[in-house]
Short mmCIF file of C-alpha atoms in Angstrom, two decimals:
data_model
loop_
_atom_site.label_atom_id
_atom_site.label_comp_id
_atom_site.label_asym_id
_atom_site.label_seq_id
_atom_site.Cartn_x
_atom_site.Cartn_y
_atom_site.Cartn_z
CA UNK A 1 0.00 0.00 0.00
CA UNK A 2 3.02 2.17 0.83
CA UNK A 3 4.58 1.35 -2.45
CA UNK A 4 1.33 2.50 -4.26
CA UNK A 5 0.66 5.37 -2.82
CA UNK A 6 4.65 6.74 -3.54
CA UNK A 7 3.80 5.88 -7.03
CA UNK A 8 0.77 8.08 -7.39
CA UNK A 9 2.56 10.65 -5.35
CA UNK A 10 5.41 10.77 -8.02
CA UNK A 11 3.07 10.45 -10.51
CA UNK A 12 1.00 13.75 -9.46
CA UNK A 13 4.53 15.50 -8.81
CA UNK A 14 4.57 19.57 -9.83
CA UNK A 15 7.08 18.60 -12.22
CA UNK A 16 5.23 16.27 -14.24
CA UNK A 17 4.18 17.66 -17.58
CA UNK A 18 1.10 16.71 -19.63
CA UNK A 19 0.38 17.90 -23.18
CA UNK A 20 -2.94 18.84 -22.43
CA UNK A 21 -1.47 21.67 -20.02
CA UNK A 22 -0.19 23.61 -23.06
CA UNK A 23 -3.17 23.81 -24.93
CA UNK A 24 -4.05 27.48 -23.62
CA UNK A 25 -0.24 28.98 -24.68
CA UNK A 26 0.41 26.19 -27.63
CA UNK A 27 -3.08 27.29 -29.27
CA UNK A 28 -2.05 30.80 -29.07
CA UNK A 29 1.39 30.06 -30.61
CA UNK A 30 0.93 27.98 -33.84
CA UNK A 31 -2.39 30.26 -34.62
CA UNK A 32 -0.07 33.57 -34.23
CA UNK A 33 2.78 32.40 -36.32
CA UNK A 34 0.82 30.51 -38.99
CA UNK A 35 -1.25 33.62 -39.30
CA UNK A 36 1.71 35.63 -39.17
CA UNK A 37 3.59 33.30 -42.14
CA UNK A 38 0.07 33.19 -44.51
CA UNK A 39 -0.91 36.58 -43.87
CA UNK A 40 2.87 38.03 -44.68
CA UNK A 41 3.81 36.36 -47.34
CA UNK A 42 0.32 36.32 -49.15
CA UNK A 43 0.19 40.04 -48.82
CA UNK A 44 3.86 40.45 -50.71
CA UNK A 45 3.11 37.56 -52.64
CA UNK A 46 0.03 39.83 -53.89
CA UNK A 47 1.50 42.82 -54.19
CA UNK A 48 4.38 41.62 -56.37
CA UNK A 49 2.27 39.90 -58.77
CA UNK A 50 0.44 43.22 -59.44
CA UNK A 51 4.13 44.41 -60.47
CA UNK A 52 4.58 46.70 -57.62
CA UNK A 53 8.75 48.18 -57.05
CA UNK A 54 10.34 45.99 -53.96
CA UNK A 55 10.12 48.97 -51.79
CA UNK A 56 6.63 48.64 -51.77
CA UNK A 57 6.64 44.66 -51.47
CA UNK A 58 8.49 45.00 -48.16
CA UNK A 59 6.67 48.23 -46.83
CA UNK A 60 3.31 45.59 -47.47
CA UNK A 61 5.23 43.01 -45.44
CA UNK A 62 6.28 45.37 -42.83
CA UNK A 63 3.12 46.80 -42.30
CA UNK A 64 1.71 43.72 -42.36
CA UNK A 65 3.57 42.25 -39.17
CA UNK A 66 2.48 45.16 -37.12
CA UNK A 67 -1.09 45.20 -37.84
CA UNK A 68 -0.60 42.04 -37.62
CA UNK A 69 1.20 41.39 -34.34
CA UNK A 70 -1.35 43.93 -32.85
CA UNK A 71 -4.21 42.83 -34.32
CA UNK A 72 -3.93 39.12 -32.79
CA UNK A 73 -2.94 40.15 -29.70
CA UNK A 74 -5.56 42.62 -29.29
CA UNK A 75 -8.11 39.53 -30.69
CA UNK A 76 -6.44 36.89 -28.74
CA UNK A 77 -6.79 39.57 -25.07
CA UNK A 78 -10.48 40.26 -25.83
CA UNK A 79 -11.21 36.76 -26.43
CA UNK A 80 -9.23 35.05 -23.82
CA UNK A 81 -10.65 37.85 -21.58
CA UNK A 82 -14.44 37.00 -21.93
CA UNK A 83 -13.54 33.00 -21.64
CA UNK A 84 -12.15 34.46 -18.16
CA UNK A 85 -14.70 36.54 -17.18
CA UNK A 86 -17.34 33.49 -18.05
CA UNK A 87 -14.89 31.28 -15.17
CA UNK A 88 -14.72 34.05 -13.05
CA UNK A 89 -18.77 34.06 -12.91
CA UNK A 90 -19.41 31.06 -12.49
CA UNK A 91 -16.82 30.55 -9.38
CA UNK A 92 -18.37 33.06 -8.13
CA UNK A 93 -22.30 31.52 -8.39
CA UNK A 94 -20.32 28.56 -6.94
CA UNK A 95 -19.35 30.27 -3.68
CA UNK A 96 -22.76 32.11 -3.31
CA UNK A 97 -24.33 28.38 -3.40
CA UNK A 98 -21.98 27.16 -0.82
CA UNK A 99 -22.50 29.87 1.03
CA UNK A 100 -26.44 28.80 1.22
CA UNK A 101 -26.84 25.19 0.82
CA UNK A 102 -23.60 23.35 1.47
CA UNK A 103 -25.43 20.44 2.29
CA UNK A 104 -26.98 20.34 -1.09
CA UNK A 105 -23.59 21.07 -2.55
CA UNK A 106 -22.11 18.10 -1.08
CA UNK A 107 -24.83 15.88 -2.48
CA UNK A 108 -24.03 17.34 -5.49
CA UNK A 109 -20.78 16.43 -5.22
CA UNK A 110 -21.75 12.65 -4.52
CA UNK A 111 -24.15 12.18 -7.37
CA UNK A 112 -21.41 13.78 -9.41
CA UNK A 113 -18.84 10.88 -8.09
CA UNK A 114 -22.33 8.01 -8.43
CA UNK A 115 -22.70 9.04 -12.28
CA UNK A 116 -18.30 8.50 -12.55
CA UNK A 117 -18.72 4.94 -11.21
CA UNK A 118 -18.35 5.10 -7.83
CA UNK A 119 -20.60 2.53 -5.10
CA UNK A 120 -22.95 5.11 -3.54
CA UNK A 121 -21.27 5.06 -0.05
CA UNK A 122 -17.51 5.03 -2.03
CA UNK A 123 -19.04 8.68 -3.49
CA UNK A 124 -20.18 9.76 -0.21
CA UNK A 125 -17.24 9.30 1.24
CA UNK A 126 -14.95 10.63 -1.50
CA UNK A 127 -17.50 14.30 -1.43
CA UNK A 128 -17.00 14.60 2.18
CA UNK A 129 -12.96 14.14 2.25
CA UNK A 130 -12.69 16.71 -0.25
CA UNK A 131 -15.16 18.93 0.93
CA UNK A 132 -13.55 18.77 4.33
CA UNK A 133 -10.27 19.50 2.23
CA UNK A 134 -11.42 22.42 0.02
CA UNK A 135 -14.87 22.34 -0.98
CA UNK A 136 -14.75 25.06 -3.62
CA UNK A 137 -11.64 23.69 -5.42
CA UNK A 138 -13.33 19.96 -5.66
CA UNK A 139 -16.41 21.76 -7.17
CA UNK A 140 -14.81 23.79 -9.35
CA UNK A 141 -12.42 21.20 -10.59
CA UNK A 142 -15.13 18.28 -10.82
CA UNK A 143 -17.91 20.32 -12.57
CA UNK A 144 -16.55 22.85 -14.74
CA UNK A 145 -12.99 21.36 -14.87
CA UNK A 146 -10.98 24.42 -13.66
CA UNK A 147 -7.92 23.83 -12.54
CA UNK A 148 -4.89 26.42 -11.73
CA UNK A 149 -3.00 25.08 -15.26
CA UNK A 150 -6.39 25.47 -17.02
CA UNK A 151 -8.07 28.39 -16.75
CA UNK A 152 -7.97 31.61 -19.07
CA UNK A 153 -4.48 33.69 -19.13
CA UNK A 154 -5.65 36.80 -21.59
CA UNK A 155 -2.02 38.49 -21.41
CA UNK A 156 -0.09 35.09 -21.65
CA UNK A 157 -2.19 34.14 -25.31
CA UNK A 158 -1.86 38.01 -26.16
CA UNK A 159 1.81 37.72 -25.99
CA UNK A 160 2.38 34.95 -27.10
CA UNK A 161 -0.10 35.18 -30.15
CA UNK A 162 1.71 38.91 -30.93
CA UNK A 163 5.03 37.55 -30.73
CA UNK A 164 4.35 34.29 -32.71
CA UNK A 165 3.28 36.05 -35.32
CA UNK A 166 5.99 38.58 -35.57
CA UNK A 167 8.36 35.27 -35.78
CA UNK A 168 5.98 34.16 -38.52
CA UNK A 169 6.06 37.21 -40.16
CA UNK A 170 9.81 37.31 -40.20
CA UNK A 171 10.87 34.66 -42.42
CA UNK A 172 9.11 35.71 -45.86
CA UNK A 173 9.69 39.79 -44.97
CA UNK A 174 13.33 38.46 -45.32
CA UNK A 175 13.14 36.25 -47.98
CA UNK A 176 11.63 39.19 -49.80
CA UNK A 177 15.33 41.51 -48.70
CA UNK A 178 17.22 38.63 -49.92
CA UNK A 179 15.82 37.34 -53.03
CA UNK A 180 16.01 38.70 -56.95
CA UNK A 181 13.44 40.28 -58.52
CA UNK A 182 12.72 38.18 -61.26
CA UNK A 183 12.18 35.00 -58.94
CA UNK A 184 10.85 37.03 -55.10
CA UNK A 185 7.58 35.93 -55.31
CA UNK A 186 8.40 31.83 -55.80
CA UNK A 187 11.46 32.28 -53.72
CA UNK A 188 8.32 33.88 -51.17
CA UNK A 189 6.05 31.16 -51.43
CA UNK A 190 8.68 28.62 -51.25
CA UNK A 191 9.73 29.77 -47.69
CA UNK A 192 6.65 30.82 -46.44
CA UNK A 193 5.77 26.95 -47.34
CA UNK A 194 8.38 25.54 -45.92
CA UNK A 195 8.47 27.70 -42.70
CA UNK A 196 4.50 26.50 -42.36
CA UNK A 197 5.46 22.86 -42.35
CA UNK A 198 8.04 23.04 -39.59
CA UNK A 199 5.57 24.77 -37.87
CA UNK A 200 3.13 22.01 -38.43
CA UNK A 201 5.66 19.21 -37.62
CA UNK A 202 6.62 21.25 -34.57
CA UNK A 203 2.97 22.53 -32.93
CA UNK A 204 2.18 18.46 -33.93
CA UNK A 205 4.77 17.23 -31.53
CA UNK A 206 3.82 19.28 -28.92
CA UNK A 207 0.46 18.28 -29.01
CA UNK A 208 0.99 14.54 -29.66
CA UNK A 209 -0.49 14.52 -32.76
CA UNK A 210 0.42 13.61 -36.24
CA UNK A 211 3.32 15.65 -37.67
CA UNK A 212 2.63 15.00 -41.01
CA UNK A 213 -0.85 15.57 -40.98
CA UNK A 214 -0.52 18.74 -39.32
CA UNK A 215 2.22 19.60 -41.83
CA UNK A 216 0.01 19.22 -44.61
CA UNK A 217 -3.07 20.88 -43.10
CA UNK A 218 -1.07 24.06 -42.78
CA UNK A 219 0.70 23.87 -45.70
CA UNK A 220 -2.71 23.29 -48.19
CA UNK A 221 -4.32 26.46 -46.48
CA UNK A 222 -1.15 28.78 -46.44
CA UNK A 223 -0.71 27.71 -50.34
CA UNK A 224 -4.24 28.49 -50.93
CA UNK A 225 -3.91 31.73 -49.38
CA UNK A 226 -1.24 32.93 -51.63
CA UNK A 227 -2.25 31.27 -54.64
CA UNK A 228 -5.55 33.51 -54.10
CA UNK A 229 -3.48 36.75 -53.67
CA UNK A 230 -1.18 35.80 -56.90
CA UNK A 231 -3.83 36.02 -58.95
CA UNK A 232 -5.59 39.09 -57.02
CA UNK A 233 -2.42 40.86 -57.11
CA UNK A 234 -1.84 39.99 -61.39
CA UNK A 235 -5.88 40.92 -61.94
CA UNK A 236 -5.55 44.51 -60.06
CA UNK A 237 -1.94 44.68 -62.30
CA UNK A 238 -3.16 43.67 -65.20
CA UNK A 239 -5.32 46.73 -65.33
CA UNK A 240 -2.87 49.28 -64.61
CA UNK A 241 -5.09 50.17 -60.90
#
């Protein structure tokens, strides 16, 4: 018994690390710098077709990683924010009905453990240890599934988003200083493509998933993007606008 219960101690250490904990800062992440790769290098890739001077290819890219950056971290903030203020309002209903019925809050608690599994008196017994422990915390974590590593972090996915996509941003703005005129927007594309798959094969791992199929996913929709901006860009040229 000793034995077991050092196992599920080590098990449940602080320094264990699931997948699942990243989802709030991974999600924020690979959407900021796959935005900021599509968005950046469809933009140039647009404005080049239409025949546009290179100053103006990289003033679109520029300008396109600030709005950018801002833009998702201003839409990741207001987001996030609302998700928290939902949490926030409901732990606070949750301490108003402690507050007034604990009794009915700990048979909510046992039903909750009954409809897991657990033998009636198992359930009844499990509710009142962690009620006696922290009856807010088992609520909270048992019904709604908050947890300190789970809930809402509005600066931590605006940051993160912002400066994702800057990164994202980065690699065709460059590839646009480096390459020659006659071949910047392939030599665009071609990074922009290549930069998306590592960024599949890499947000992938870290979520335990597939890396080729999130390679391709990200790849088909960032080609998409600029194949649809290539021909925007060549249209609006075409006419001399």
């Amino acid at each position: 018994m000793v034995a077991f219960q050092t196992m599920v101690e080590a098990q449940l250490s602080p320094g264990e690390s699931h997948r699942s904990q990243r989802s709030g800062w991974l999600r924020a992440a690979v959407l900021g710098a796959d935005d900021g790769i599509v968005a950046t290098a469809s933009l140039m890739i647009g404005v080049a077709a239409s025949n546009a001077p290179a100053a103006a290819v990289l003033v679109a890219g520029l300008a396109g990683l600030v709005a950018g950056a801002l833009s998702m971290a201003a839409g990741e903030y207001v987001s996030v924010s609302s998700q928290r203020d939902a949490e926030n309002a409901d732990v606070a209903l949750e301490i108003q009905e402690h507050i007034r019925d604990p009794e009915y809050e700990l048979a909510e608690l046992t039903a909750l453990y009954i409809h897991r599994g657990l033998e009636p008196g198992l359930a009844e017994q499990v509710a009142e240890q962690l009620s006696n422990h922290d009856a807010l915390a088992a609520h909270l974590r048992d019904e709604f599934g908050f947890t300190a590593d789970r809930r809402a972090r509005p600066s931590q996915a605006a940051m993160v988003s912002a400066l994702s996509f800057a990164l994202g941003a980065a690699a065709p703005i460059l590839a646009v200083v480096v390459a020659p005129a006659t071949v910047r927007i392939p030599i665009v594309a071609v990074v922009a493509l290549l930069v998306l798959a590592l960024l599949g094969v890499a947000g992938a791992h870290a979520g335990g998933a597939h890396r080729g199929r999130g390679a391709l996913r990200v790849v088909i929709g960032g080609g998409l993007a600029m194949g649809a901006t290539a021909l925007l860009g060549r249209a609006i040229g075409g006419v001399g606008l």
